Coordinates of C-alpha atoms and ligand atoms in Angstrom, one line a residue:
Chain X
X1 CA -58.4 -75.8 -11.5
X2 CA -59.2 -77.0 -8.4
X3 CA -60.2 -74.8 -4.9
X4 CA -56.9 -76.0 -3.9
X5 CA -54.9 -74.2 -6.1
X6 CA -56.8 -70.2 -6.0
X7 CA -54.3 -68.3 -6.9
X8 CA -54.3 -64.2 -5.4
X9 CA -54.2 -62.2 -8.9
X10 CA -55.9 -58.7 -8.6
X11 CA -54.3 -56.7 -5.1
X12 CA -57.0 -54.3 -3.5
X13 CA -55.4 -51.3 -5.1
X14 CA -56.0 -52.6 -8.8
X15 CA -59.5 -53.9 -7.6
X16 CA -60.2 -50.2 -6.7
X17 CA -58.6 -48.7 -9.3
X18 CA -60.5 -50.8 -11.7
X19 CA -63.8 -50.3 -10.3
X20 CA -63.4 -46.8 -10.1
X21 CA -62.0 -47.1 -13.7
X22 CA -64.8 -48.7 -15.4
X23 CA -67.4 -46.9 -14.0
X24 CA -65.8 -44.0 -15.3
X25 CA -64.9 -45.1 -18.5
X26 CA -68.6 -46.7 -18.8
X27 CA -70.1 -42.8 -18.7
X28 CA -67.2 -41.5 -20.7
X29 CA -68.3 -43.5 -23.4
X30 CA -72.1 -42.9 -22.9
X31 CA -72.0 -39.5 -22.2
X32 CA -69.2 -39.3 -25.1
X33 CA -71.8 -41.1 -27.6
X34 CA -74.7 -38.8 -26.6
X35 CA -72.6 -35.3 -26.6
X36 CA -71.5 -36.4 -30.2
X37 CA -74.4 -37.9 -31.8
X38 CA -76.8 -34.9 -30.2
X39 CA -78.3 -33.1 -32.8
X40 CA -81.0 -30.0 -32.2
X41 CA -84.1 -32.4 -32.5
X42 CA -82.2 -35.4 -31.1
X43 CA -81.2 -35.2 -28.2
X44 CA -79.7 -38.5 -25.9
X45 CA -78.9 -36.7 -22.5
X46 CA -79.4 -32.9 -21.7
X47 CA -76.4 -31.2 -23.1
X48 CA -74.9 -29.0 -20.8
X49 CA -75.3 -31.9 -18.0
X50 CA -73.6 -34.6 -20.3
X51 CA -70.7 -32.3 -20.8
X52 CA -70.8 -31.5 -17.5
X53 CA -70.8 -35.4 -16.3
X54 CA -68.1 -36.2 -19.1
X55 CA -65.7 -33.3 -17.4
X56 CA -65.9 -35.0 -14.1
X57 CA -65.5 -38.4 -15.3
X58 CA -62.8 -37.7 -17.5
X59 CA -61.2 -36.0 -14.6
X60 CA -61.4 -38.8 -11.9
X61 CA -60.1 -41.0 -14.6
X62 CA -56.8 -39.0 -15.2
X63 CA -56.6 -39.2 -11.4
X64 CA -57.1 -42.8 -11.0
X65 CA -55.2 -43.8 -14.3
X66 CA -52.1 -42.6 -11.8
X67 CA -53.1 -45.0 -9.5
X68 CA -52.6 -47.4 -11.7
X69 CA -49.6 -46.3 -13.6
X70 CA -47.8 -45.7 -9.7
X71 CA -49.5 -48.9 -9.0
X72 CA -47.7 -50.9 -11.5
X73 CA -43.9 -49.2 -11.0
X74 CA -43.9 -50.0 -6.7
X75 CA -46.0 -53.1 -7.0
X76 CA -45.2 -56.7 -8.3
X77 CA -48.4 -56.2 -10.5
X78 CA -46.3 -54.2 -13.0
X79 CA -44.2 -57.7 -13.5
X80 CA -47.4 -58.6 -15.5
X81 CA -46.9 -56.1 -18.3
X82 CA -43.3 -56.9 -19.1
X83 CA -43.3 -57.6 -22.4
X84 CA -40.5 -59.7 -24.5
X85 CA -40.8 -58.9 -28.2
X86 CA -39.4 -62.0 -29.9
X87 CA -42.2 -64.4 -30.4
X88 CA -44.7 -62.3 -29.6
X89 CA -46.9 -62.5 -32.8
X90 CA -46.1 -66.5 -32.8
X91 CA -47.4 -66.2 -28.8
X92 CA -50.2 -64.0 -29.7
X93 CA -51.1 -65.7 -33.1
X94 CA -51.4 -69.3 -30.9
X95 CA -53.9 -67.5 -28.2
X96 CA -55.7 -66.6 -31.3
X97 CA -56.0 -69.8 -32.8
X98 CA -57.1 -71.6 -29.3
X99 CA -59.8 -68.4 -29.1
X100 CA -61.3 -69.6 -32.9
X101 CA -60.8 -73.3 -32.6
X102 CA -59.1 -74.7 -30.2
X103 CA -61.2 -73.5 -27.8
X104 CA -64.2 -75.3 -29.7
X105 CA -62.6 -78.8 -29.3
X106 CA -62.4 -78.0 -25.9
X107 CA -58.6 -78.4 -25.5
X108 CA -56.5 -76.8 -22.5
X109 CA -55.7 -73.3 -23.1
X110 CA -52.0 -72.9 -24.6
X111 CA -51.1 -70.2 -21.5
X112 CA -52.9 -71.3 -18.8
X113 CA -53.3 -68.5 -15.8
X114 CA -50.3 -69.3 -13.0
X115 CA -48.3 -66.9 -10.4
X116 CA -46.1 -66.0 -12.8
X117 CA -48.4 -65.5 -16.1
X118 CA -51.8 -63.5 -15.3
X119 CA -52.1 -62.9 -18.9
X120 CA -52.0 -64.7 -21.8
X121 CA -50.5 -63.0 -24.8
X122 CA -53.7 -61.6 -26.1
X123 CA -54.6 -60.3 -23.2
X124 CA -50.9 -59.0 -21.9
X125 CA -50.8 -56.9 -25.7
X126 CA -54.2 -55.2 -25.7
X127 CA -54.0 -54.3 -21.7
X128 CA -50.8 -52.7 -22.9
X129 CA -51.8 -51.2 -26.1
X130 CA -54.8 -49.6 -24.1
X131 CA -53.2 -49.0 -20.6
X132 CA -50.1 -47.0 -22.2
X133 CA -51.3 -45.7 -25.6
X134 CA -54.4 -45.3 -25.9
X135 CA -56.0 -44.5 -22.0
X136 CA -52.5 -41.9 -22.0
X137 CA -54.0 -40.4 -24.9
X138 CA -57.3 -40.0 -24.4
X139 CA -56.2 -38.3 -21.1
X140 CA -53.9 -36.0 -23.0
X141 CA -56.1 -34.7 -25.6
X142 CA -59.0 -34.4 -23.2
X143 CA -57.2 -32.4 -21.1
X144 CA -55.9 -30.6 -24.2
X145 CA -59.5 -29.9 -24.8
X146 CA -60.1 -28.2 -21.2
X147 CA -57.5 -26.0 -21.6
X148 CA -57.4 -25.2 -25.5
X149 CA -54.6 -22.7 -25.4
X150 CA -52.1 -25.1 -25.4
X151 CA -53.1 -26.6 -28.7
X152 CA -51.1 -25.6 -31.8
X153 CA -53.3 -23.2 -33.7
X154 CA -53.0 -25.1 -37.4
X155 CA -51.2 -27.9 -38.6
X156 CA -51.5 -28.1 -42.5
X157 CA -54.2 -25.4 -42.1
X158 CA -56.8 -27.7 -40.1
X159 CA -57.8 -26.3 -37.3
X160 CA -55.5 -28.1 -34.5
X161 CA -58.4 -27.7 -32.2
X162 CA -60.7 -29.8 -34.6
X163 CA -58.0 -32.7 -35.0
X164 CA -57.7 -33.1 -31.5
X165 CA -61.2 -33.6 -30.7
X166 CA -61.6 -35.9 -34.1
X167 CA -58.2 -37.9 -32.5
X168 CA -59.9 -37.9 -29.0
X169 CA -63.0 -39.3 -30.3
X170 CA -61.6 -42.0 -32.2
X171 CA -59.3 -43.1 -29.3
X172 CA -62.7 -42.8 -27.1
X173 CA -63.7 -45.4 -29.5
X174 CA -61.1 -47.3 -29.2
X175 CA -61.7 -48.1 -26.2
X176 CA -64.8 -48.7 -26.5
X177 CA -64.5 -51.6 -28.5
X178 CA -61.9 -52.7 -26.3
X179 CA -64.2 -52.6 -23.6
X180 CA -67.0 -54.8 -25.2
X181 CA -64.4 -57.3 -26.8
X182 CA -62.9 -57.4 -23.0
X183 CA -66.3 -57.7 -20.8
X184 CA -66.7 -60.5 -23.8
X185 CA -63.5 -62.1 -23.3
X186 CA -63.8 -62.2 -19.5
X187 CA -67.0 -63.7 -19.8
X188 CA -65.6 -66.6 -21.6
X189 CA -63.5 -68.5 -18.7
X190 CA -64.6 -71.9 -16.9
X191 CA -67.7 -70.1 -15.9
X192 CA -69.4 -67.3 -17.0
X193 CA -69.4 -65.4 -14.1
X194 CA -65.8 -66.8 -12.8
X195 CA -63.6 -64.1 -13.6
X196 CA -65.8 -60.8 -12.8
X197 CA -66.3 -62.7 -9.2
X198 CA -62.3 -62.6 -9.4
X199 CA -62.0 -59.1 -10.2
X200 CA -64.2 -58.4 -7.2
X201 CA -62.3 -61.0 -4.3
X202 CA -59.3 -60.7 -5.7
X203 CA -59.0 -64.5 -5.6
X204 CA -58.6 -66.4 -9.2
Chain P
X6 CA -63.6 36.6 3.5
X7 CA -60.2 34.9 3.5
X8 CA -62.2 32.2 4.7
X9 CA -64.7 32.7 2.0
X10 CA -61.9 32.2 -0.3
X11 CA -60.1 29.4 1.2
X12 CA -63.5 27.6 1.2
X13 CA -63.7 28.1 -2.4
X14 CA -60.6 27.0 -2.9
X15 CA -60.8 23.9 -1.2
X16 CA -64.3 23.2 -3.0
X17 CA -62.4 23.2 -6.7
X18 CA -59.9 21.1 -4.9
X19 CA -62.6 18.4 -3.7
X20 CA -64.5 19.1 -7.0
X21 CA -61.0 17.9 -8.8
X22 CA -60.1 15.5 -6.2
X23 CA -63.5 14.3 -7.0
X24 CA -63.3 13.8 -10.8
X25 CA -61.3 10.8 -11.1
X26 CA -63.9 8.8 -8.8
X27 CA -66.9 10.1 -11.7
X28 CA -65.0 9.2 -14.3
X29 CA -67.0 5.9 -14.8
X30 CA -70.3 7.6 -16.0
X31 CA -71.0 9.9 -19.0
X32 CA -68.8 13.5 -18.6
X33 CA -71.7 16.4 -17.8
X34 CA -69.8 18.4 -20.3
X35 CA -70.6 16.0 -23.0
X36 CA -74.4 18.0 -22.4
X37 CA -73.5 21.1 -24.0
X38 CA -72.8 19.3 -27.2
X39 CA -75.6 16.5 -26.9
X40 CA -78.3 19.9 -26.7
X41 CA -77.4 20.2 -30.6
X42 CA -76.2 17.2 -31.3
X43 CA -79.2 14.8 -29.9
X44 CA -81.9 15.9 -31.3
X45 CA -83.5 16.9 -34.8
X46 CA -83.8 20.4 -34.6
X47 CA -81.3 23.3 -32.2
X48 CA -81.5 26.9 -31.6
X49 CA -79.2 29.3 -31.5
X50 CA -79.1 33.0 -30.5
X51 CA -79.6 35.6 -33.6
X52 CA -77.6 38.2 -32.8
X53 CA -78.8 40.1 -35.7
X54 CA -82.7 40.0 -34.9
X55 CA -81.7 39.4 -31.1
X56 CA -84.7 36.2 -31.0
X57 CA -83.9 32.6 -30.2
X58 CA -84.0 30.7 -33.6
X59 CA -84.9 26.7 -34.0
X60 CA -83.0 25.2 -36.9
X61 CA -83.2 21.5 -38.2
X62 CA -79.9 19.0 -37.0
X63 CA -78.4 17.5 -40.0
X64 CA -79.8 14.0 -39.5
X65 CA -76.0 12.7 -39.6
X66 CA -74.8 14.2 -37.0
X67 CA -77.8 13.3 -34.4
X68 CA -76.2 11.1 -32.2
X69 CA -78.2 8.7 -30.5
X70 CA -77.5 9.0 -26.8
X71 CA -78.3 5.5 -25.3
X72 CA -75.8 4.0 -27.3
X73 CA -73.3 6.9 -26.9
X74 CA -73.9 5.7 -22.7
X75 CA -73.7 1.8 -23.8
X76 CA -70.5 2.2 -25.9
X77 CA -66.9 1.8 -24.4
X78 CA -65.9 5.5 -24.8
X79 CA -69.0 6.9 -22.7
X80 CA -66.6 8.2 -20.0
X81 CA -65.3 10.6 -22.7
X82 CA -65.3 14.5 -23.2
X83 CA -66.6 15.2 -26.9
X84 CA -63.5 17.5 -26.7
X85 CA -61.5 14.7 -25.9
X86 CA -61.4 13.5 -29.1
X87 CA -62.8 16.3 -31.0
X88 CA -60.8 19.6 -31.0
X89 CA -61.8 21.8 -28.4
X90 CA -62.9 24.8 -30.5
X91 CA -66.4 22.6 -31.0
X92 CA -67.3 24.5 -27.5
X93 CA -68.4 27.8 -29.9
X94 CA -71.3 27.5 -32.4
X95 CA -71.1 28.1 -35.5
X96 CA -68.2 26.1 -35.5
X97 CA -65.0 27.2 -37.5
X98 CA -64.8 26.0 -40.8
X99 CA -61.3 24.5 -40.5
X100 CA -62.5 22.0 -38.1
X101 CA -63.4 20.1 -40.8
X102 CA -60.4 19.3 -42.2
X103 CA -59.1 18.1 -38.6
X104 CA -57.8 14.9 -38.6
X105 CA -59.2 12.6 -36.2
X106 CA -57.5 9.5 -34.3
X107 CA -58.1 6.0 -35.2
X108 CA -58.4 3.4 -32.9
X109 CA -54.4 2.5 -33.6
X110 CA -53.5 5.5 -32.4
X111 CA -55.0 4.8 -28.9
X112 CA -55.1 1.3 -28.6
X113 CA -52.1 0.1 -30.7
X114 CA -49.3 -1.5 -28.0
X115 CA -51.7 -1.0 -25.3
X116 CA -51.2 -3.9 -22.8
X117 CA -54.4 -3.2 -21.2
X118 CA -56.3 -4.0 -24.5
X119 CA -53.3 -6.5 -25.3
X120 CA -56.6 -9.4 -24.8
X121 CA -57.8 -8.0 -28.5
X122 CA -55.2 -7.9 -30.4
X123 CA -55.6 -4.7 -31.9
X124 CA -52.7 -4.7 -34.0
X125 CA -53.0 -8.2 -35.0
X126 CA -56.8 -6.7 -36.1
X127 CA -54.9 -3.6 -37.7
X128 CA -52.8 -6.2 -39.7
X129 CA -55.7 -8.7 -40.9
X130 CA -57.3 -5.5 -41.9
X131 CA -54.7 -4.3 -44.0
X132 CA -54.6 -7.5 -46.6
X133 CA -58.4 -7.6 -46.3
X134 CA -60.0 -6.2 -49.9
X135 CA -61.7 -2.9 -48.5
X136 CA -58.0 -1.8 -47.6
X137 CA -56.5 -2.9 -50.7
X138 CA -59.0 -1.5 -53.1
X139 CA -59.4 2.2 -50.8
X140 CA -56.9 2.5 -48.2
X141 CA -57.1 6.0 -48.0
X142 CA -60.5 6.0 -47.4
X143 CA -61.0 2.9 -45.4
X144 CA -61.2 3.0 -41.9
X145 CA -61.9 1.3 -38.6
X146 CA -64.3 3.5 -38.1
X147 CA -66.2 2.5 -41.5
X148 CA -67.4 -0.5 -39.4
X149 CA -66.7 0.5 -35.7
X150 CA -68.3 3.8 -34.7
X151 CA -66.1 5.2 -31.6
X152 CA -69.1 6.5 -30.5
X153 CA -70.8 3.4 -30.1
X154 CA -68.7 0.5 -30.1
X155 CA -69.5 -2.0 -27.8
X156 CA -67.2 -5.9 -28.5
X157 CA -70.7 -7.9 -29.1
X158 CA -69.5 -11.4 -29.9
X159 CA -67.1 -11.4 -26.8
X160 CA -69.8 -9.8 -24.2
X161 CA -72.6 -11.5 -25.5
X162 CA -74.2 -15.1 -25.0
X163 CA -76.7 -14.8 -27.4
X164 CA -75.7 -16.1 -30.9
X165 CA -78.4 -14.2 -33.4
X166 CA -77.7 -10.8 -31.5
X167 CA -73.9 -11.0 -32.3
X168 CA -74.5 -12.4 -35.8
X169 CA -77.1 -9.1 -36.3
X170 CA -74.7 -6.8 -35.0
X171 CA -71.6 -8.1 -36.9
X172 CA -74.1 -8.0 -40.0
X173 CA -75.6 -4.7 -39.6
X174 CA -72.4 -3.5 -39.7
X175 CA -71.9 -4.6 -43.5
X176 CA -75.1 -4.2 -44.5
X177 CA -75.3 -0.5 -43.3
X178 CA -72.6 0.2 -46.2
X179 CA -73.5 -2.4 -48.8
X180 CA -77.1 -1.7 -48.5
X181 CA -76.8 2.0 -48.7
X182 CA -75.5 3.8 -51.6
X183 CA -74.8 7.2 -49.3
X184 CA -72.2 5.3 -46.7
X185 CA -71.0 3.2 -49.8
X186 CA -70.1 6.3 -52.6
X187 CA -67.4 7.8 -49.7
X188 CA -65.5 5.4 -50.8
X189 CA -66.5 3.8 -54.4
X190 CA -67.5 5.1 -57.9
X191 CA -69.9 2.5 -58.4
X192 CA -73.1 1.7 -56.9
X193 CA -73.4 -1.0 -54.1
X194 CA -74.1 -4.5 -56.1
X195 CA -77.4 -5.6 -55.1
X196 CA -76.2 -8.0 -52.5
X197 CA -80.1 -10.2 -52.6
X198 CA -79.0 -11.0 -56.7
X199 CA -75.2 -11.7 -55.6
X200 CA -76.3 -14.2 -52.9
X201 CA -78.9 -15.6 -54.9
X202 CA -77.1 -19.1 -55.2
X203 CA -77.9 -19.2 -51.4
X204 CA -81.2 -21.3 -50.5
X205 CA -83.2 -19.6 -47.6
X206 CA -81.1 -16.5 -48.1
X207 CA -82.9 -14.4 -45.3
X208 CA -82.6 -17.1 -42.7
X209 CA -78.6 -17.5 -43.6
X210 CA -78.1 -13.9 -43.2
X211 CA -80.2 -13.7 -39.9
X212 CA -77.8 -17.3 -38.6
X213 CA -74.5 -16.3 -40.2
X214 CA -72.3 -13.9 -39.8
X215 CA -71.3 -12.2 -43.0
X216 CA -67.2 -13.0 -42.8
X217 CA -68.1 -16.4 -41.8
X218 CA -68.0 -16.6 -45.5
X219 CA -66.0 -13.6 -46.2
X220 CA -62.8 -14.1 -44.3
X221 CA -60.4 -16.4 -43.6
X222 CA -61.2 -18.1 -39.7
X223 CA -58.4 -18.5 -37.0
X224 CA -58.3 -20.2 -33.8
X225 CA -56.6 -17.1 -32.2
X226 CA -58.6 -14.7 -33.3
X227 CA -62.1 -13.7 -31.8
X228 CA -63.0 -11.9 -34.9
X229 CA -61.2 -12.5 -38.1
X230 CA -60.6 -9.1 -40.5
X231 CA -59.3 -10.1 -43.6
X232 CA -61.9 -9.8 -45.8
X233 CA -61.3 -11.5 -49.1
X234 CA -62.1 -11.1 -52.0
X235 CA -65.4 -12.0 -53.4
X236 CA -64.0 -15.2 -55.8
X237 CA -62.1 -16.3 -52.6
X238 CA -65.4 -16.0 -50.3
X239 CA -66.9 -19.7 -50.0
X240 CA -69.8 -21.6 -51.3
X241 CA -69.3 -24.3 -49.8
X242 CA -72.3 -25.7 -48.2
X243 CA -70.4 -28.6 -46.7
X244 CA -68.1 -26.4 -44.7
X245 CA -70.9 -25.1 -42.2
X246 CA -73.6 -27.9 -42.9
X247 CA -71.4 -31.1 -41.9
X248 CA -67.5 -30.7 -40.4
X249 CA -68.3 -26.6 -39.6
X250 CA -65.2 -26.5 -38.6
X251 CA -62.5 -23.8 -38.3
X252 CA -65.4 -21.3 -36.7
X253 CA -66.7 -23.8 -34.1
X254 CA -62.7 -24.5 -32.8
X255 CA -62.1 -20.5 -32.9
X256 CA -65.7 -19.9 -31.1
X257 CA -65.4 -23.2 -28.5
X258 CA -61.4 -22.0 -27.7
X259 CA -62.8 -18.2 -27.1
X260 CA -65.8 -19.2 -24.9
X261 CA -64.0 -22.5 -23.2
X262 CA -61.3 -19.2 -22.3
X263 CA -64.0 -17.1 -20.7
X264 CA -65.9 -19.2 -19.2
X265 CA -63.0 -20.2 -17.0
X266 CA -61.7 -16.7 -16.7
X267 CA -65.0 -16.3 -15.0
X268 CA -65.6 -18.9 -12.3
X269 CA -62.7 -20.3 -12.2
X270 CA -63.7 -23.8 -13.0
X271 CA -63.2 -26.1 -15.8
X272 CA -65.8 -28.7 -15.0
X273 CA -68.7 -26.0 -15.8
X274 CA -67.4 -24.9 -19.2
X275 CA -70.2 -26.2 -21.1
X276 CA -69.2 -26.0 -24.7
X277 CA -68.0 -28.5 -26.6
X278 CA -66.4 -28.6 -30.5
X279 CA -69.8 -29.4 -32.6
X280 CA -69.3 -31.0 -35.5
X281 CA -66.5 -32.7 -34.8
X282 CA -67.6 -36.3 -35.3
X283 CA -69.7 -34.9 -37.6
X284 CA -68.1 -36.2 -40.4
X285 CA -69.9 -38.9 -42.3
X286 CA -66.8 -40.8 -43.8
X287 CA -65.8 -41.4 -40.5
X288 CA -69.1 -42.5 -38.8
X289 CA -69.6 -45.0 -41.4
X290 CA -65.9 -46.2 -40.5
X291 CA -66.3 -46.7 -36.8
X292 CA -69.9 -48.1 -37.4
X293 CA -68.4 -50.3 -39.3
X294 CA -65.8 -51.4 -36.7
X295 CA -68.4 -51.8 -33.7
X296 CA -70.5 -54.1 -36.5
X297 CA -67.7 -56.2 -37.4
X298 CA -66.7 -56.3 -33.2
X299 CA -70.2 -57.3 -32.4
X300 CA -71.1 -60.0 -35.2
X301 CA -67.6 -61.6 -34.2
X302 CA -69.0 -62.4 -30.6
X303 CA -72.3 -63.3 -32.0
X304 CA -70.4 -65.2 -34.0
X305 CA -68.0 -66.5 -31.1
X306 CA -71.0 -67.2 -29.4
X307 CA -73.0 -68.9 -32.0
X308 CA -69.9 -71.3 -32.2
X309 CA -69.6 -71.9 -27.9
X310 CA -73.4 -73.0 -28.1
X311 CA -72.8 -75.1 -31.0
X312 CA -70.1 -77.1 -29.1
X313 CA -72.1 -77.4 -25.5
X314 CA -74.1 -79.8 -27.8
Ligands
HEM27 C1 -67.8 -52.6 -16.8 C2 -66.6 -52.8 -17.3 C3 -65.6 -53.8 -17.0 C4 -65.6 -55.1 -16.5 C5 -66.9 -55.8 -16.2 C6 -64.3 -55.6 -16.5 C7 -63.9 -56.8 -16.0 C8 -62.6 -57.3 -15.8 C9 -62.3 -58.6 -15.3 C10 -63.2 -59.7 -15.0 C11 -60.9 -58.6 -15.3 C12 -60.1 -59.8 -14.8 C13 -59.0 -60.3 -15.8 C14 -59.5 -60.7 -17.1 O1 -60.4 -61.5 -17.3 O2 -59.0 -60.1 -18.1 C15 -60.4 -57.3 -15.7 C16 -59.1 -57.0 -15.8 C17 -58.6 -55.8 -16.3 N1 -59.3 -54.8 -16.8 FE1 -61.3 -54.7 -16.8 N2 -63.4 -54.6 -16.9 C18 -64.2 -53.5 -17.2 C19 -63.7 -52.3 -17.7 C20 -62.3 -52.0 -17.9 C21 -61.9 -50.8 -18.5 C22 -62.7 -49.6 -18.9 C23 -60.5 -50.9 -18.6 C24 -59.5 -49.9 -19.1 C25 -59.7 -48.9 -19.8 C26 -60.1 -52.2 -18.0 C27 -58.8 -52.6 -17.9 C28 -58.5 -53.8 -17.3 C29 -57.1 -54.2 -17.0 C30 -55.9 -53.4 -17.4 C31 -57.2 -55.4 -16.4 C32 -56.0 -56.2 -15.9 C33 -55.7 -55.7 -14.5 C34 -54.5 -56.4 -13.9 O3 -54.7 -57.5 -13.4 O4 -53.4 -55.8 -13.9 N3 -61.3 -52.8 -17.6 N4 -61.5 -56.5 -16.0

C-alpha cells in the first residue's frame, strides 16, 4: 500500500479506549498471575497491594469496556463486528491457511485491509469471541467476586463461590493468550512496527 | 422537710432516669454475687456462734470476672437470668432445679441478632451427633458459656486465636472426663490415639479448627454446627492441602462482607479465594496451553526468518 492510499481505521475514542484497555488488562494479568501463583515463601508482588492494584484495574476496565461497547452501537466502528455466519469457517479457514503458508510464499493476503473490511476473518472472530464473551465475563464474575452475596451458595455441592473464581481465572487466561497471539499477530504486517504506529495515529 | 422529700424523690428519679445511660458497663449489683462467687474462699455470718466464718468456693462456681466484663452479656443483673432468690445466702435448695433460658429463648426471631442466624445455628445443631446421641442433655451452653461468650471468629483478625478458641471449646469436654460424664456413660476416647493417622498432629490442632473436619462447611454460614459423625468426619488431606475449598469461599465471603461493612469500600477488601487455581490438573492444562501458544510463534517465527532468505 502506498502513502497515497492511508486509510483512517481506529477513531480517537477506540485509540483511548484501547490504551486505557491494555494497560489495564496488562496488570490484570500480572497482578492476576502473582495473586494466584503466591504461596507463603513465594511471593511475586506484596499481596494485599496486588489485590489492591487488581481491584482498581479490574474496575477501570468494566468502566472503559462501556466505552467501548457504547462506542461500537453510536459509531460506524461497530459496522466492523457484523458478523455473517455462512462461510465463515471457509473465510476463517482461508486466513488460516495464508497465516501458515501462504504467507511464506509471500503471496497477497486473501482479505486485504480496505474502508469497508478492518478485519480479516481471523481477526473479526477472536475480537468478537473476546470483546463480547469473554472481556463480559470476566467483568461479570469479578464483580461477582466483590460483592459475593450475589453468588448462588452451591451448585452440585461445590462451593459457587470457588467455581466462580476457578471460571474467572480461566477466562483471565483466556485472554491472556489472546493477548500474546494478538501483540504477535499485529506485529506481523508490512512492517514490524506498522500496525502499533496505527493504533497510536489512528492512520493505517 | 417537704423539700427534703421532694429532693429525694427527684434523686431516685435521676438515679432511674440515669440507668438506662449505665447500662453499657457491668451492673453494680452483679458485686454482691461476684464477693462469693469470684473468689476461692467467702464468708458468711454464723448466727449460731455470732463470728464471721471463711469457707472454700466450689471451684465451679468461681467465675472469672474479666471474662464475665469481656463477654456479650456483661450489662446483665446475675438476677436477670438467675432467679432472684440468689440475693439470700444459703441459697434455697429448689433453686437448683430452676430451669434456665437457652440462648433460643432470647435470641430466637430476634431481628437485631438476625446477622447470626441463630435459628439457622439452632437447626444445624439439632442434626449434629451431640444432639442426636443426648438431646436432653445437650446444650448451647455445653460449648457457649452465657457468661463469657464473646463471637471470636467474626471479631477477630487473627486466625490461630479464633482456631484456639473454637478448639478449646471441644477440647474442654473431650479432654475432660468431669464436663464429658454429664452427658455420656463412657469415658472420653483418647482424642491423641483417635487422631493418630494425622502427621504433625499438635501443629493441625493449633492451625485447624476442630469442625473444619467435623462438620459439613457452608458459604452462608460463619460457623457451621452440624457436627457429624466421626465416620463422616474427613481425612482427606487433599481437601485442605491443595483446592481447600468450601472453608476458604465461606471465610473469604464472610470477611469480603465485613470488610466493606466497615469502610465502605470495595477496592480495600484485601482477601482473595486461596486455593482456587490451586488445583494441579488444571495448572498443568493452561501451562500446557501458553506452551503450545508460544512454540507456535517460535515456530511462526522460525518459518518468517526462513523465508527473508
Ligand atoms: C499491550 C497490549 C496491546 C497491544 C500492543 C495491542 C495492539 C493492537 C494493535 C496494533 C491493533 C491494531 C489492529 C490489529 O492489528 O489487529 C489493535 C486492535 C485491537 N485490539 Fe489491541 N493491543 C493490546 C491489548 C489489547 C487488549 C488487552 C485487548 C482486549 C482485551 C485488545 C483488543 C483489541 C481490539 C478489539 C482491537 C480492534 C479495535 C477496532 O479497531 O475496533 N487489545 N491492538
Amino acid at each position: 500500500m502506498t502513502k497515497e492510499e492511508r486509510i483512517y481505521l481506529f477513531p480517537l475514542w477506540l485509540r483511548i479506549w484501547h490504551g486505557i484497555n491494555a494497560l489495564g488488562i496488562l496488570i490484570l494479568i500480572i497482578t492476576g498471575i502473582s495473586m494466584q501463583y503466591s504461596t507463603a515463601g513465594f511471593v511475586i508482588l506484596d499481596f494485599k497491594t496486588t489485590i489492591k492494584l487488581h481491584n482498581i484495574a479490574g474496575i477501570i476496565v468494566s468502566i472503559i469496556y462501556l466505552m467501548f461497547f457504547v462506542g461500537n452501537i453510536v459509531s460506524s466502528n461497530g459496522f466492523f463486528y457484523h458478523f455473517r455466519i455462512k462461510g465463515t469457517s471457509n473465510r476463517m479457514l482461508k486466513q488460516v491457511k495464508y497465516y501458515l503458508c501462504c504467507f511464506f510464499k509471500i503471496e497477497k493476503p486473501p482479505y486485504p485491509v480496505s474502508e469497508k473490511r478492518k478485519f480479516n476473518p481471523l481477526q473479526k472472530f477472536s475480537y468478537i469471541g473476546v470483546m463480547y464473551f469473554i472481556v463480559p465475563f470476566v467483568i461479570a464474575s469479578g464483580m461477582a467476586l466483590l460483592f459475593p452475596e450475589i453468588i448462588i451458595e452451591e451448585i452440585y455441592s461445590v462451593s459457587g463461590i470457588m467455581l466462580t473464581a476457578v471460571l474467572h481465572g480461566i477466562a483471565g487466561f483466556i485472554i491472556f493468550i489472546f493477548l500474546i497471539v494478538h501483540i504477535y499477530i499485529a506485529s506481523i504486517g508490512e512492517s514490524p512496527m506498522k500496525n502499533f504506529k496505527s493504533m497510536i495515529t489512528g492512520w493505517h | 422537710m417537704l423539700a427534703q422529700t421532694r429532693g429525694i424523690l427527684l434523686l431516685t428519679l435521676f438515679l432511674f432516669a440515669q440507668f438506662p445511660l449505665r447500662s453499657q458497663i457491668t451492673p453494680e449489683e452483679n458485686n454482691t454475687c461476684l464477693k462469693c462467687h469470684s473468689a476461692h474462699s467467702y464468708s458468711i455470718y454464723n448466727e449460731w456462734t455470732e463470728q464471721d466464718q471463711k469457707r472454700l468456693m466450689n471451684p465451679y462456681y468461681i467465675l472469672d470476672t474479666m471474662l464475665l466484663k469481656a463477654g456479650v452479656h456483661h450489662t446483665f443483673k446475675c438476677i436477670d437470668c438467675h432467679a432472684y432468690d440468689y440475693s439470700t445466702y444459703p441459697h434455697n435448695g429448689d433453686l437448683k432445679l430452676e430451669p434456665m433460658m437457652t440462648c433460643i429463648d432470647c435470641h430466637g426471631g430476634d431481628e437485631t441478632y438476625a446477622s447470626y442466624q441463630f435459628e439457622r445455628i439452632e437447626e444445624e445443631f439439632q442434626k449434629s451427633i451431640h444432639f442426636e446421641k443426648h438431646s436432653e442433655t445437650f446444650t448451647c451452653t455445653k460449648c457457649h458459656s452465657q457468661h463469657y461468650y464473646k463471637p471470636t471468629t467474626r471479631t477477630s483478625t487473627n486466625i490461630n486465636e479464633i482456631v484456639e478458641f473454637s478448639n478449646n471449646m471441644c477440647l474442654s469436654c473431650h479432654n475432660s472426663n468431669i464436663d464429658y460424664q454429664l452427658i455420656s456413660e463412657e469415658t472420653s476416647p483418647k482424642l491423641i490415639e483417635v487422631h493418630s493417622w494425622l502427621p504433625n498432629q499438635n501443629l493441625h490442632f493449633q492451625r485447624v479448627r476442630c469442625i473444619e473436619c467435623h462438620t459439613e462447611v457452608h458459604d452462608t454460614l460463619l460457623v457451621s454446627h452440624h457436627i457429624l459423625p466421626k465416620a463422616q468426619a474427613t481425612k482427606n488431606c487433599i481437601e485442605c492441602h491443595s483446592t481447600n475449598s468450601k472453608l476458604q469461599a465461606s471465610l473469604y465471603k464472610y470477611r469480603n462482607l465485613v470488610a466493606r461493612s466497615e469502610d465502605n469500600n470495595i477496592i480495600s477488601n484485601e482477601y482473595y479465594v486461596i486455593g482456587a487455581y490451586r488445583n494441579k490438573t488444571l495448572n498443568y492444562i493452561l501451562l500446557l496451553i501458553l506452551a503450545g501458544t508460544l512454540s507456535g510463534i517460535i515456530f511462526h517465527i522460525a518459518c518468517r526468518t526462513f523465508r527473508k532468505k
